[in-house]
PDB file of C-alpha atoms and ligand atoms in Angstrom:
ATOM      1  CA  MET A1097       0.000   0.000   0.000  1.00 88.00           C
ATOM      2  CA  ILE A1098       1.324   3.423  -0.911  1.00 96.00           C
ATOM      3  CA  ALA A1099       0.885   6.129   1.711  1.00 98.00           C
ATOM      4  CA  VAL A1100       0.461   9.645   0.394  1.00 98.00           C
ATOM      5  CA  ILE A1101       1.901  11.921   3.082  1.00 98.00           C
ATOM      6  CA  GLU A1102       1.699  15.690   3.019  1.00 98.00           C
ATOM      7  CA  SER A1103       3.259  16.763   6.303  1.00 98.00           C
ATOM      8  CA  VAL A1104       6.882  16.679   7.375  1.00 98.00           C
ATOM      9  CA  ASP A1105       5.869  15.528  10.875  1.00 98.00           C
ATOM     10  CA  ALA A1106       3.956  12.505   9.606  1.00 98.00           C
ATOM     11  CA  LEU A1107       6.787  11.591   7.252  1.00 98.00           C
ATOM     12  CA  SER A1108       9.410  11.939   9.996  1.00 98.00           C
ATOM     13  CA  LYS A1109       7.455   9.529  12.223  1.00 98.00           C
ATOM     14  CA  ARG A1110       7.378   6.922   9.445  1.00 98.00           C
ATOM     15  CA  ILE A1111      11.091   7.389   8.785  1.00 98.00           C
ATOM     16  CA  GLU A1112      11.855   6.958  12.486  1.00 98.00           C
ATOM     17  CA  GLU A1113      10.038   3.602  12.429  1.00 98.00           C
ATOM     18  CA  TYR A1114      12.003   2.497   9.364  1.00 98.00           C
ATOM     19  CA  ARG A1115      15.251   3.445  11.046  1.00 98.00           C
ATOM     20  CA  GLU A1116      14.321   1.589  14.247  1.00 98.00           C
ATOM     21  CA  ASN A1117      13.862  -1.487  12.062  1.00 98.00           C
ATOM     22  CA  GLU A1118      17.200  -0.839  10.299  1.00 98.00           C
ATOM     23  CA  LYS A1119      15.596  -0.340   6.880  1.00 98.00           C
ATOM     24  CA  THR A1120      17.508   1.402   4.119  1.00 98.00           C
ATOM     25  CA  ILE A1121      15.770   4.226   2.261  1.00 98.00           C
ATOM     26  CA  GLY A1122      16.034   5.117  -1.433  1.00 98.00           C
ATOM     27  CA  PHE A1123      14.663   8.512  -2.439  1.00 99.00           C
ATOM     28  CA  VAL A1124      13.452   9.768  -5.814  1.00 98.00           C
ATOM     29  CA  PRO A1125      12.689  13.520  -5.884  1.00 98.00           C
ATOM     30  CA  THR A1126      10.307  14.608  -8.639  1.00 98.00           C
ATOM     31  CA  MET A1127       7.992  17.404  -9.659  1.00 97.00           C
ATOM     32  CA  GLY A1128       5.318  14.884 -10.650  1.00 96.00           C
ATOM     33  CA  ALA A1129       3.812  14.236 -14.091  1.00 94.00           C
ATOM     34  CA  LEU A1130       5.583  10.910 -13.805  1.00 96.00           C
ATOM     35  CA  HIS A1131       6.667   8.890 -16.819  1.00 95.00           C
ATOM     36  CA  GLU A1132       8.730   5.808 -17.580  1.00 95.00           C
ATOM     37  CA  GLY A1133      11.955   7.755 -16.868  1.00 96.00           C
ATOM     38  CA  HIS A1134      10.870   8.296 -13.246  1.00 98.00           C
ATOM     39  CA  ILE A1135       9.669   4.704 -12.986  1.00 98.00           C
ATOM     40  CA  SER A1136      13.124   3.475 -14.015  1.00 98.00           C
ATOM     41  CA  LEU A1137      14.597   5.456 -11.079  1.00 98.00           C
ATOM     42  CA  VAL A1138      11.981   3.944  -8.764  1.00 98.00           C
ATOM     43  CA  ARG A1139      12.788   0.414  -9.986  1.00 98.00           C
ATOM     44  CA  LYS A1140      16.483   0.888  -9.330  1.00 98.00           C
ATOM     45  CA  ALA A1141      15.772   2.405  -5.914  1.00 98.00           C
ATOM     46  CA  LYS A1142      13.557  -0.584  -5.098  1.00 98.00           C
ATOM     47  CA  ARG A1143      16.264  -3.052  -6.083  1.00 98.00           C
ATOM     48  CA  GLU A1144      18.858  -1.337  -3.905  1.00 98.00           C
ATOM     49  CA  ASN A1145      16.858  -0.344  -0.782  1.00 98.00           C
ATOM     50  CA  ASP A1146      14.242  -1.730   1.613  1.00 98.00           C
ATOM     51  CA  ILE A1147      12.035   1.345   1.368  1.00 98.00           C
ATOM     52  CA  VAL A1148      11.395   3.730  -1.536  1.00 98.00           C
ATOM     53  CA  ILE A1149      10.117   7.260  -0.963  1.00 98.00           C
ATOM     54  CA  ILE A1150       9.251   9.517  -3.882  1.00 98.00           C
ATOM     55  CA  SER A1151       8.476  13.202  -3.532  1.00 98.00           C
ATOM     56  CA  VAL A1152       6.126  15.151  -5.767  1.00 98.00           C
ATOM     57  CA  PHE A1153       6.628  18.865  -5.355  1.00 98.00           C
ATOM     58  CA  VAL A1154       6.625  21.548  -8.038  1.00 97.00           C
ATOM     59  CA  ASN A1155       9.330  23.791  -6.633  1.00 96.00           C
ATOM     60  CA  PRO A1156       8.700  27.461  -7.479  1.00 95.00           C
ATOM     61  CA  THR A1157      12.242  28.615  -6.641  1.00 94.00           C
ATOM     62  CA  GLN A1158      13.769  26.784  -9.611  1.00 94.00           C
ATOM     63  CA  PHE A1159      11.517  28.356 -12.250  1.00 92.00           C
ATOM     64  CA  ASN A1160      13.005  31.464 -13.756  1.00 87.00           C
ATOM     65  CA  ASP A1161      10.001  31.697 -16.082  1.00 87.00           C
ATOM     66  CA  LYS A1162       6.671  32.193 -14.291  1.00 89.00           C
ATOM     67  CA  LYS A1163       4.699  30.897 -17.283  1.00 89.00           C
ATOM     68  CA  ASP A1164       6.685  27.649 -17.231  1.00 86.00           C
ATOM     69  CA  LEU A1165       5.758  27.241 -13.544  1.00 91.00           C
ATOM     70  CA  GLU A1166       2.086  27.888 -14.241  1.00 92.00           C
ATOM     71  CA  LYS A1167       2.064  25.451 -17.157  1.00 87.00           C
ATOM     72  CA  TYR A1168       3.889  22.682 -15.288  1.00 89.00           C
ATOM     73  CA  PRO A1169       1.518  19.652 -15.211  1.00 88.00           C
ATOM     74  CA  ARG A1170       0.106  18.677 -11.802  1.00 93.00           C
ATOM     75  CA  THR A1171      -1.243  15.126 -11.906  1.00 95.00           C
ATOM     76  CA  LEU A1172      -0.871  13.683  -8.381  1.00 97.00           C
ATOM     77  CA  ASP A1173      -3.695  11.108  -8.586  1.00 97.00           C
ATOM     78  CA  ALA A1174      -2.395   9.712 -11.870  1.00 97.00           C
ATOM     79  CA  ASP A1175       1.155   9.737 -10.467  1.00 98.00           C
ATOM     80  CA  VAL A1176       0.148   7.681  -7.427  1.00 98.00           C
ATOM     81  CA  GLU A1177      -1.776   5.274  -9.675  1.00 97.00           C
ATOM     82  CA  LEU A1178       1.298   4.795 -11.859  1.00 97.00           C
ATOM     83  CA  LEU A1179       3.451   4.002  -8.812  1.00 98.00           C
ATOM     84  CA  VAL A1180       1.145   1.318  -7.373  1.00 96.00           C
ATOM     85  CA  PRO A1181       2.818  -1.703  -9.064  1.00 97.00           C
ATOM     86  CA  HIS A1182       6.346  -0.567  -8.197  1.00 97.00           C
ATOM     87  CA  GLY A1183       6.600  -1.147  -4.455  1.00 96.00           C
ATOM     88  CA  VAL A1184       6.890   2.512  -3.423  1.00 98.00           C
ATOM     89  CA  SER A1185       6.163   2.932   0.310  1.00 98.00           C
ATOM     90  CA  ILE A1186       5.535   6.671   0.456  1.00 98.00           C
ATOM     91  CA  VAL A1187       4.622   9.461  -1.927  1.00 98.00           C
ATOM     92  CA  PHE A1188       5.623  12.649  -0.137  1.00 98.00           C
ATOM     93  CA  ALA A1189       3.473  15.427  -1.611  1.00 98.00           C
ATOM     94  CA  PRO A1190       4.051  18.408   0.669  1.00 98.00           C
ATOM     95  CA  GLY A1191       2.369  21.770   0.523  1.00 96.00           C
ATOM     96  CA  MET A1192       4.468  24.900   0.067  1.00 95.00           C
ATOM     97  CA  HIS A1193       4.558  25.717   3.810  1.00 95.00           C
ATOM     98  CA  GLU A1194       5.944  22.256   4.633  1.00 96.00           C
ATOM     99  CA  VAL A1195       8.924  22.728   2.341  1.00 96.00           C
ATOM    100  CA  TYR A1196       9.338  26.434   2.994  1.00 94.00           C
ATOM    101  CA  PRO A1197       8.008  27.030   6.524  1.00 92.00           C
ATOM    102  CA  LYS A1198       9.445  30.553   6.622  1.00 88.00           C
ATOM    103  CA  GLY A1199       7.877  31.478   3.293  1.00 85.00           C
ATOM    104  CA  VAL A1200       9.231  30.909  -0.192  1.00 82.00           C
ATOM    105  CA  GLU A1201      12.650  32.488  -0.302  1.00 73.00           C
ATOM    106  CA  LEU A1202      14.227  32.776  -3.705  1.00 63.00           C
ATOM    107  CA  GLY A1203      17.784  31.611  -3.974  1.00 59.00           C
ATOM    108  CA  SER A1204      20.104  30.293  -1.308  1.00 70.00           C
ATOM    109  CA  ASP A1205      23.735  30.524  -0.269  1.00 85.00           C
ATOM    110  CA  ILE A1206      24.616  26.934  -1.183  1.00 92.00           C
ATOM    111  CA  ASP A1207      27.995  26.781  -2.919  1.00 92.00           C
ATOM    112  CA  LEU A1208      27.509  25.367  -6.406  1.00 95.00           C
ATOM    113  CA  GLY A1209      31.221  25.382  -7.179  1.00 94.00           C
ATOM    114  CA  GLY A1210      30.691  27.377 -10.380  1.00 94.00           C
ATOM    115  CA  LEU A1211      28.980  24.353 -11.930  1.00 97.00           C
ATOM    116  CA  ASP A1212      25.923  26.509 -12.631  1.00 95.00           C
ATOM    117  CA  GLU A1213      27.769  29.027 -14.807  1.00 91.00           C
ATOM    118  CA  TYR A1214      27.321  27.377 -18.188  1.00 92.00           C
ATOM    119  CA  MET A1215      24.642  25.706 -20.269  1.00 96.00           C
ATOM    120  CA  GLU A1216      21.281  25.583 -18.422  1.00 95.00           C
ATOM    121  CA  GLY A1217      22.722  27.838 -15.725  1.00 94.00           C
ATOM    122  CA  ALA A1218      23.555  30.546 -18.264  1.00 93.00           C
ATOM    123  CA  PHE A1219      20.154  30.357 -19.947  1.00 91.00           C
ATOM    124  CA  ARG A1220      18.089  29.948 -16.765  1.00 91.00           C
ATOM    125  CA  PRO A1221      19.505  32.339 -14.132  1.00 90.00           C
ATOM    126  CA  GLY A1222      18.885  31.164 -10.557  1.00 91.00           C
ATOM    127  CA  HIS A1223      17.497  27.793 -11.676  1.00 93.00           C
ATOM    128  CA  PHE A1224      20.163  25.643 -10.032  1.00 96.00           C
ATOM    129  CA  LYS A1225      20.158  27.680  -6.823  1.00 94.00           C
ATOM    130  CA  GLY A1226      16.476  26.763  -6.568  1.00 95.00           C
ATOM    131  CA  VAL A1227      17.145  23.097  -7.381  1.00 96.00           C
ATOM    132  CA  ALA A1228      19.952  22.840  -4.799  1.00 96.00           C
ATOM    133  CA  GLN A1229      17.805  24.644  -2.217  1.00 95.00           C
ATOM    134  CA  VAL A1230      14.860  22.255  -2.578  1.00 97.00           C
ATOM    135  CA  VAL A1231      16.943  19.065  -2.855  1.00 98.00           C
ATOM    136  CA  LYS A1232      18.896  20.048   0.284  1.00 96.00           C
ATOM    137  CA  ARG A1233      15.620  20.629   2.139  1.00 96.00           C
ATOM    138  CA  LEU A1234      14.156  17.320   0.901  1.00 98.00           C
ATOM    139  CA  LEU A1235      17.313  15.437   1.922  1.00 98.00           C
ATOM    140  CA  GLU A1236      17.069  16.971   5.401  1.00 97.00           C
ATOM    141  CA  ILE A1237      13.473  15.756   5.660  1.00 98.00           C
ATOM    142  CA  VAL A1238      13.854  12.291   4.112  1.00 98.00           C
ATOM    143  CA  THR A1239      17.460  11.486   5.237  1.00 98.00           C
ATOM    144  CA  PRO A1240      17.790   8.771   2.563  1.00 98.00           C
ATOM    145  CA  ASP A1241      20.690   6.344   2.195  1.00 98.00           C
ATOM    146  CA  ARG A1242      20.548   6.806  -1.581  1.00 98.00           C
ATOM    147  CA  LEU A1243      19.268   9.547  -3.864  1.00 99.00           C
ATOM    148  CA  TYR A1244      18.266   8.629  -7.447  1.00 98.00           C
ATOM    149  CA  MET A1245      18.561  11.145 -10.298  1.00 98.00           C
ATOM    150  CA  GLY A1246      18.566  10.814 -14.081  1.00 98.00           C
ATOM    151  CA  GLN A1247      21.515  11.436 -16.405  1.00 98.00           C
ATOM    152  CA  LYS A1248      19.257  13.522 -18.664  1.00 98.00           C
ATOM    153  CA  ASP A1249      19.730  16.478 -16.316  1.00 97.00           C
ATOM    154  CA  PHE A1250      23.521  16.213 -16.440  1.00 98.00           C
ATOM    155  CA  GLN A1251      24.195  19.615 -14.929  1.00 98.00           C
ATOM    156  CA  GLN A1252      21.573  19.061 -12.233  1.00 98.00           C
ATOM    157  CA  PHE A1253      23.033  15.792 -10.932  1.00 98.00           C
ATOM    158  CA  SER A1254      26.572  17.241 -11.139  1.00 98.00           C
ATOM    159  CA  ILE A1255      25.521  20.179  -8.959  1.00 98.00           C
ATOM    160  CA  ILE A1256      23.665  17.972  -6.479  1.00 98.00           C
ATOM    161  CA  GLY A1257      26.708  15.653  -6.289  1.00 98.00           C
ATOM    162  CA  HIS A1258      28.892  18.684  -5.525  1.00 98.00           C
ATOM    163  CA  MET A1259      26.447  19.875  -2.858  1.00 97.00           C
ATOM    164  CA  ILE A1260      26.326  16.442  -1.188  1.00 98.00           C
ATOM    165  CA  ARG A1261      30.122  16.289  -1.079  1.00 98.00           C
ATOM    166  CA  THR A1262      30.742  19.838   0.156  1.00 97.00           C
ATOM    167  CA  LEU A1263      27.981  19.751   2.802  1.00 97.00           C
ATOM    168  CA  HIS A1264      29.018  16.225   3.888  1.00 98.00           C
ATOM    169  CA  ILE A1265      25.482  14.925   3.482  1.00 98.00           C
ATOM    170  CA  HIS A1266      25.306  11.196   4.274  1.00 97.00           C
ATOM    171  CA  THR A1267      23.482  10.197   1.122  1.00 98.00           C
ATOM    172  CA  GLU A1268      24.895   8.392  -1.903  1.00 98.00           C
ATOM    173  CA  LEU A1269      23.924   9.895  -5.262  1.00 98.00           C
ATOM    174  CA  VAL A1270      22.974   7.237  -7.824  1.00 98.00           C
ATOM    175  CA  VAL A1271      22.781   8.483 -11.419  1.00 98.00           C
ATOM    176  CA  CYS A1272      20.550   6.463 -13.744  1.00 98.00           C
ATOM    177  CA  ARG A1273      20.728   6.179 -17.528  1.00 97.00           C
ATOM    178  CA  ILE A1274      18.492   8.221 -19.819  1.00 98.00           C
ATOM    179  CA  ILE A1275      15.197   6.555 -20.762  1.00 97.00           C
ATOM    180  CA  ARG A1276      14.027   7.420 -24.277  1.00 98.00           C
ATOM    181  CA  GLU A1277      10.777   7.396 -26.217  1.00 97.00           C
ATOM    182  CA  SER A1278      10.716   5.143 -29.301  1.00 96.00           C
ATOM    183  CA  SER A1279      11.803   8.119 -31.462  1.00 96.00           C
ATOM    184  CA  GLY A1280      14.918   8.561 -29.306  1.00 98.00           C
ATOM    185  CA  LEU A1281      13.591  11.676 -27.542  1.00 98.00           C
ATOM    186  CA  ALA A1282      14.719  11.672 -23.889  1.00 98.00           C
ATOM    187  CA  MET A1283      11.706  11.216 -21.616  1.00 97.00           C
ATOM    188  CA  SER A1284      10.561  14.344 -19.820  1.00 96.00           C
ATOM    189  CA  SER A1285       7.321  15.600 -18.275  1.00 91.00           C
ATOM    190  CA  ARG A1286       7.572  18.514 -20.721  1.00 90.00           C
ATOM    191  CA  ASN A1287       7.257  16.194 -23.754  1.00 94.00           C
ATOM    192  CA  GLU A1288       3.491  16.135 -23.124  1.00 91.00           C
ATOM    193  CA  ARG A1289       3.368  19.761 -24.251  1.00 92.00           C
ATOM    194  CA  LEU A1290       4.798  19.021 -27.707  1.00 97.00           C
ATOM    195  CA  LEU A1291       2.561  18.644 -30.740  1.00 98.00           C
ATOM    196  CA  GLN A1292       2.445  14.954 -31.695  1.00 97.00           C
ATOM    197  CA  LYS A1293       4.190  15.713 -35.018  1.00 97.00           C
ATOM    198  CA  THR A1294       7.026  17.509 -33.220  1.00 98.00           C
ATOM    199  CA  ARG A1295       7.309  14.702 -30.680  1.00 98.00           C
ATOM    200  CA  ASP A1296       7.662  12.145 -33.468  1.00 97.00           C
ATOM    201  CA  GLN A1297      10.383  14.241 -35.136  1.00 98.00           C
ATOM    202  CA  ALA A1298      12.249  15.046 -31.899  1.00 98.00           C
ATOM    203  CA  GLY A1299      14.428  11.953 -32.251  1.00 98.00           C
ATOM    204  CA  LEU A1300      16.530  14.413 -34.284  1.00 98.00           C
ATOM    205  CA  ILE A1301      18.118  15.578 -31.020  1.00 98.00           C
ATOM    206  CA  TYR A1302      19.478  12.172 -30.023  1.00 98.00           C
ATOM    207  CA  LYS A1303      20.423  11.362 -33.635  1.00 98.00           C
ATOM    208  CA  THR A1304      22.469  14.561 -33.702  1.00 98.00           C
ATOM    209  CA  LEU A1305      24.168  13.719 -30.397  1.00 98.00           C
ATOM    210  CA  LYS A1306      25.043  10.246 -31.684  1.00 98.00           C
ATOM    211  CA  ALA A1307      26.486  11.765 -34.863  1.00 98.00           C
ATOM    212  CA  VAL A1308      28.571  14.202 -32.779  1.00 98.00           C
ATOM    213  CA  LYS A1309      29.910  11.219 -30.851  1.00 98.00           C
ATOM    214  CA  LYS A1310      30.658   9.345 -34.074  1.00 98.00           C
ATOM    215  CA  TYR A1311      32.770  12.261 -35.379  1.00 98.00           C
ATOM    216  CA  ARG A1312      34.480  13.035 -32.049  1.00 97.00           C
ATOM    217  CA  ASN A1313      37.869  11.839 -33.267  1.00 96.00           C
ATOM    218  CA  SER A1314      37.701  13.271 -36.787  1.00 97.00           C
ATOM    219  CA  LYS A1315      36.373  16.803 -36.132  1.00 98.00           C
ATOM    220  CA  SER A1316      37.499  19.549 -33.770  1.00 98.00           C
ATOM    221  CA  VAL A1317      35.212  20.729 -30.953  1.00 98.00           C
ATOM    222  CA  SER A1318      34.259  23.875 -32.874  1.00 98.00           C
ATOM    223  CA  GLU A1319      33.506  21.813 -36.002  1.00 98.00           C
ATOM    224  CA  LEU A1320      31.421  19.369 -33.968  1.00 98.00           C
ATOM    225  CA  LYS A1321      29.407  22.213 -32.423  1.00 98.00           C
ATOM    226  CA  LYS A1322      28.859  23.903 -35.777  1.00 98.00           C
ATOM    227  CA  TYR A1323      27.827  20.610 -37.355  1.00 98.00           C
ATOM    228  CA  GLY A1324      25.461  19.709 -34.497  1.00 98.00           C
ATOM    229  CA  LEU A1325      23.821  23.144 -34.277  1.00 98.00           C
ATOM    230  CA  LYS A1326      23.210  23.187 -38.031  1.00 98.00           C
ATOM    231  CA  ARG A1327      21.622  19.719 -37.901  1.00 98.00           C
ATOM    232  CA  LEU A1328      19.366  20.801 -35.050  1.00 98.00           C
ATOM    233  CA  ALA A1329      18.206  24.071 -36.608  1.00 98.00           C
ATOM    234  CA  VAL A1330      15.323  22.526 -38.530  1.00 98.00           C
ATOM    235  CA  PRO A1331      11.910  24.086 -37.732  1.00 98.00           C
ATOM    236  CA  PRO A1332      10.151  23.632 -35.373  1.00 98.00           C
ATOM    237  CA  PHE A1333      13.452  22.909 -33.593  1.00 98.00           C
ATOM    238  CA  GLN A1334      15.636  25.788 -32.527  1.00 98.00           C
ATOM    239  CA  PRO A1335      18.812  24.998 -30.575  1.00 98.00           C
ATOM    240  CA  ASP A1336      19.856  27.202 -27.619  1.00 96.00           C
ATOM    241  CA  TYR A1337      23.286  25.598 -27.265  1.00 97.00           C
ATOM    242  CA  LEU A1338      25.317  22.534 -27.987  1.00 98.00           C
ATOM    243  CA  SER A1339      28.189  22.436 -25.516  1.00 98.00           C
ATOM    244  CA  ILE A1340      31.058  20.020 -25.218  1.00 98.00           C
ATOM    245  CA  VAL A1341      32.212  20.062 -21.627  1.00 98.00           C
ATOM    246  CA  ASP A1342      34.335  18.276 -19.082  1.00 97.00           C
ATOM    247  CA  GLY A1343      32.023  15.830 -17.276  1.00 97.00           C
ATOM    248  CA  PHE A1344      33.453  16.686 -13.840  1.00 96.00           C
ATOM    249  CA  THR A1345      33.839  20.482 -13.954  1.00 96.00           C
ATOM    250  CA  LEU A1346      31.318  21.277 -16.723  1.00 97.00           C
ATOM    251  CA  GLN A1347      33.895  23.692 -18.171  1.00 96.00           C
ATOM    252  CA  PRO A1348      33.692  23.987 -21.962  1.00 96.00           C
ATOM    253  CA  LEU A1349      36.400  22.008 -23.754  1.00 98.00           C
ATOM    254  CA  ASN A1350      38.380  23.213 -26.748  1.00 97.00           C
ATOM    255  CA  ASP A1351      39.838  19.785 -27.316  1.00 97.00           C
ATOM    256  CA  ILE A1352      38.151  16.529 -26.340  1.00 97.00           C
ATOM    257  CA  ASN A1353      41.527  14.885 -25.751  1.00 95.00           C
ATOM    258  CA  SER A1354      42.360  17.408 -23.021  1.00 96.00           C
ATOM    259  CA  SER A1355      39.816  15.704 -20.758  1.00 97.00           C
ATOM    260  CA  THR A1356      39.306  12.149 -19.497  1.00 97.00           C
ATOM    261  CA  TYR A1357      35.539  12.668 -19.358  1.00 98.00           C
ATOM    262  CA  ALA A1358      33.849  14.594 -22.171  1.00 98.00           C
ATOM    263  CA  VAL A1359      30.108  15.137 -22.572  1.00 98.00           C
ATOM    264  CA  ALA A1360      28.025  16.841 -25.257  1.00 98.00           C
ATOM    265  CA  CYS A1361      24.984  18.632 -23.807  1.00 98.00           C
ATOM    266  CA  VAL A1362      22.234  20.241 -25.797  1.00 98.00           C
ATOM    267  CA  ALA A1363      19.136  22.394 -25.266  1.00 98.00           C
ATOM    268  CA  VAL A1364      16.585  22.822 -28.017  1.00 98.00           C
ATOM    269  CA  TRP A1365      13.298  24.725 -28.187  1.00 98.00           C
ATOM    270  CA  ALA A1366      10.283  23.246 -29.977  1.00 98.00           C
ATOM    271  CA  ASP A1367       6.625  24.349 -29.726  1.00 97.00           C
ATOM    272  CA  GLY A1368       7.634  26.675 -26.849  1.00 94.00           C
ATOM    273  CA  VAL A1369       9.071  23.730 -24.889  1.00 93.00           C
ATOM    274  CA  ARG A1370      12.703  23.513 -23.859  1.00 94.00           C
ATOM    275  CA  LEU A1371      14.185  20.033 -24.379  1.00 97.00           C
ATOM    276  CA  ILE A1372      17.552  18.958 -23.013  1.00 98.00           C
ATOM    277  CA  ASP A1373      19.676  15.894 -23.690  1.00 98.00           C
ATOM    278  CA  ASN A1374      23.291  14.758 -23.539  1.00 98.00           C
ATOM    279  CA  ILE A1375      25.692  12.021 -24.566  1.00 98.00           C
ATOM    280  CA  ILE A1376      28.965  10.931 -23.017  1.00 98.00           C
ATOM    281  CA  LEU A1377      31.611  11.289 -25.718  1.00 98.00           C
ATOM    282  CA  LYS A1378      34.349   9.597 -23.723  1.00 97.00           C
ATOM    283  CA  LYS A1379      35.075   8.474 -20.178  1.00 96.00           C
ATOM    284  CA  ASP A1380      38.540   6.977 -19.617  1.00 92.00           C
TER     285      ASP A1380
HETATM  286  O1  LIG B2555      14.478  17.118 -11.825  1.00 83.92           O
HETATM  287  C1  LIG B2555      13.476  17.518 -11.196  1.00 83.92           C
HETATM  288  O2  LIG B2555      12.349  17.048 -11.390  1.00 83.92           O
HETATM  289  C2  LIG B2555      13.641  18.632 -10.180  1.00 83.92           C
HETATM  290  O3  LIG B2555      14.602  19.547 -10.575  1.00 83.92           O
HETATM  291  C3  LIG B2555      13.916  18.117  -8.751  1.00 83.92           C
HETATM  292  C4  LIG B2555      15.237  17.391  -8.671  1.00 83.92           C
HETATM  293  C5  LIG B2555      12.789  17.186  -8.314  1.00 83.92           C
HETATM  294  C6  LIG B2555      13.966  19.304  -7.797  1.00 83.92           C
HETATM  295  O4  LIG B2555      12.769  20.005  -7.760  1.00 83.92           O
END
């Protein structure tokens, strides 16, 4: 039976019981509108822990665009329904005052190690401060042994990993592979907002990333970026960036061979929806 819990007090009592019985806890933070990508995180969490807790909370502090926040789908009943066969113990669906008891404060002083300077961070000012703020708060509430995040949000999990290390939080970050639709489009709650035709064509993004990977040894970084951006600039798709970065520092690379871990990350607009994806070009 899944328990849907809204208050921090009620959740803390349940967690205390789990701890008394020496249960391990896996935690999947989400903003709801769950899809197969989230379910794959839940499955892995279930395999590796006694208890799985998933949170559903649309965090206002990470939205730099108010319209995006308003349009974000809220589908709690359907989310709970989807989780029923997957052995989740608790859906934590807190109200705003539970997460932000002192009122919603924008931003925070968490050190992001400069990892928020490029890519999504450059295009969405304040976004990662909001993400780090809410994940820190959720980790304080849930105190999980393991935290499950998807590789699709490469910059997000890198920043959360940095935060966990620098704040000495006793939670292991587990990064899970990208789950894709049949077209190759990386799964995201935002995909629902695409026109069906666009959604069918959006495999272009992953195809482009795979081509960039294929040419990684025969083209320079600037040639790869030029090639990829040109391939992506087919209406209704409009790329924001295609960056080739070091997978640890997220600093842009001029030469793939200067790094042991190189990643190509991309953001593309289509039908007013921002789609992100990435591919690991090399990891020695
Ligand atoms: O990736 C998300 O859905 C959100 O950024 C997260 C990690 C749940 C924080 O609100």
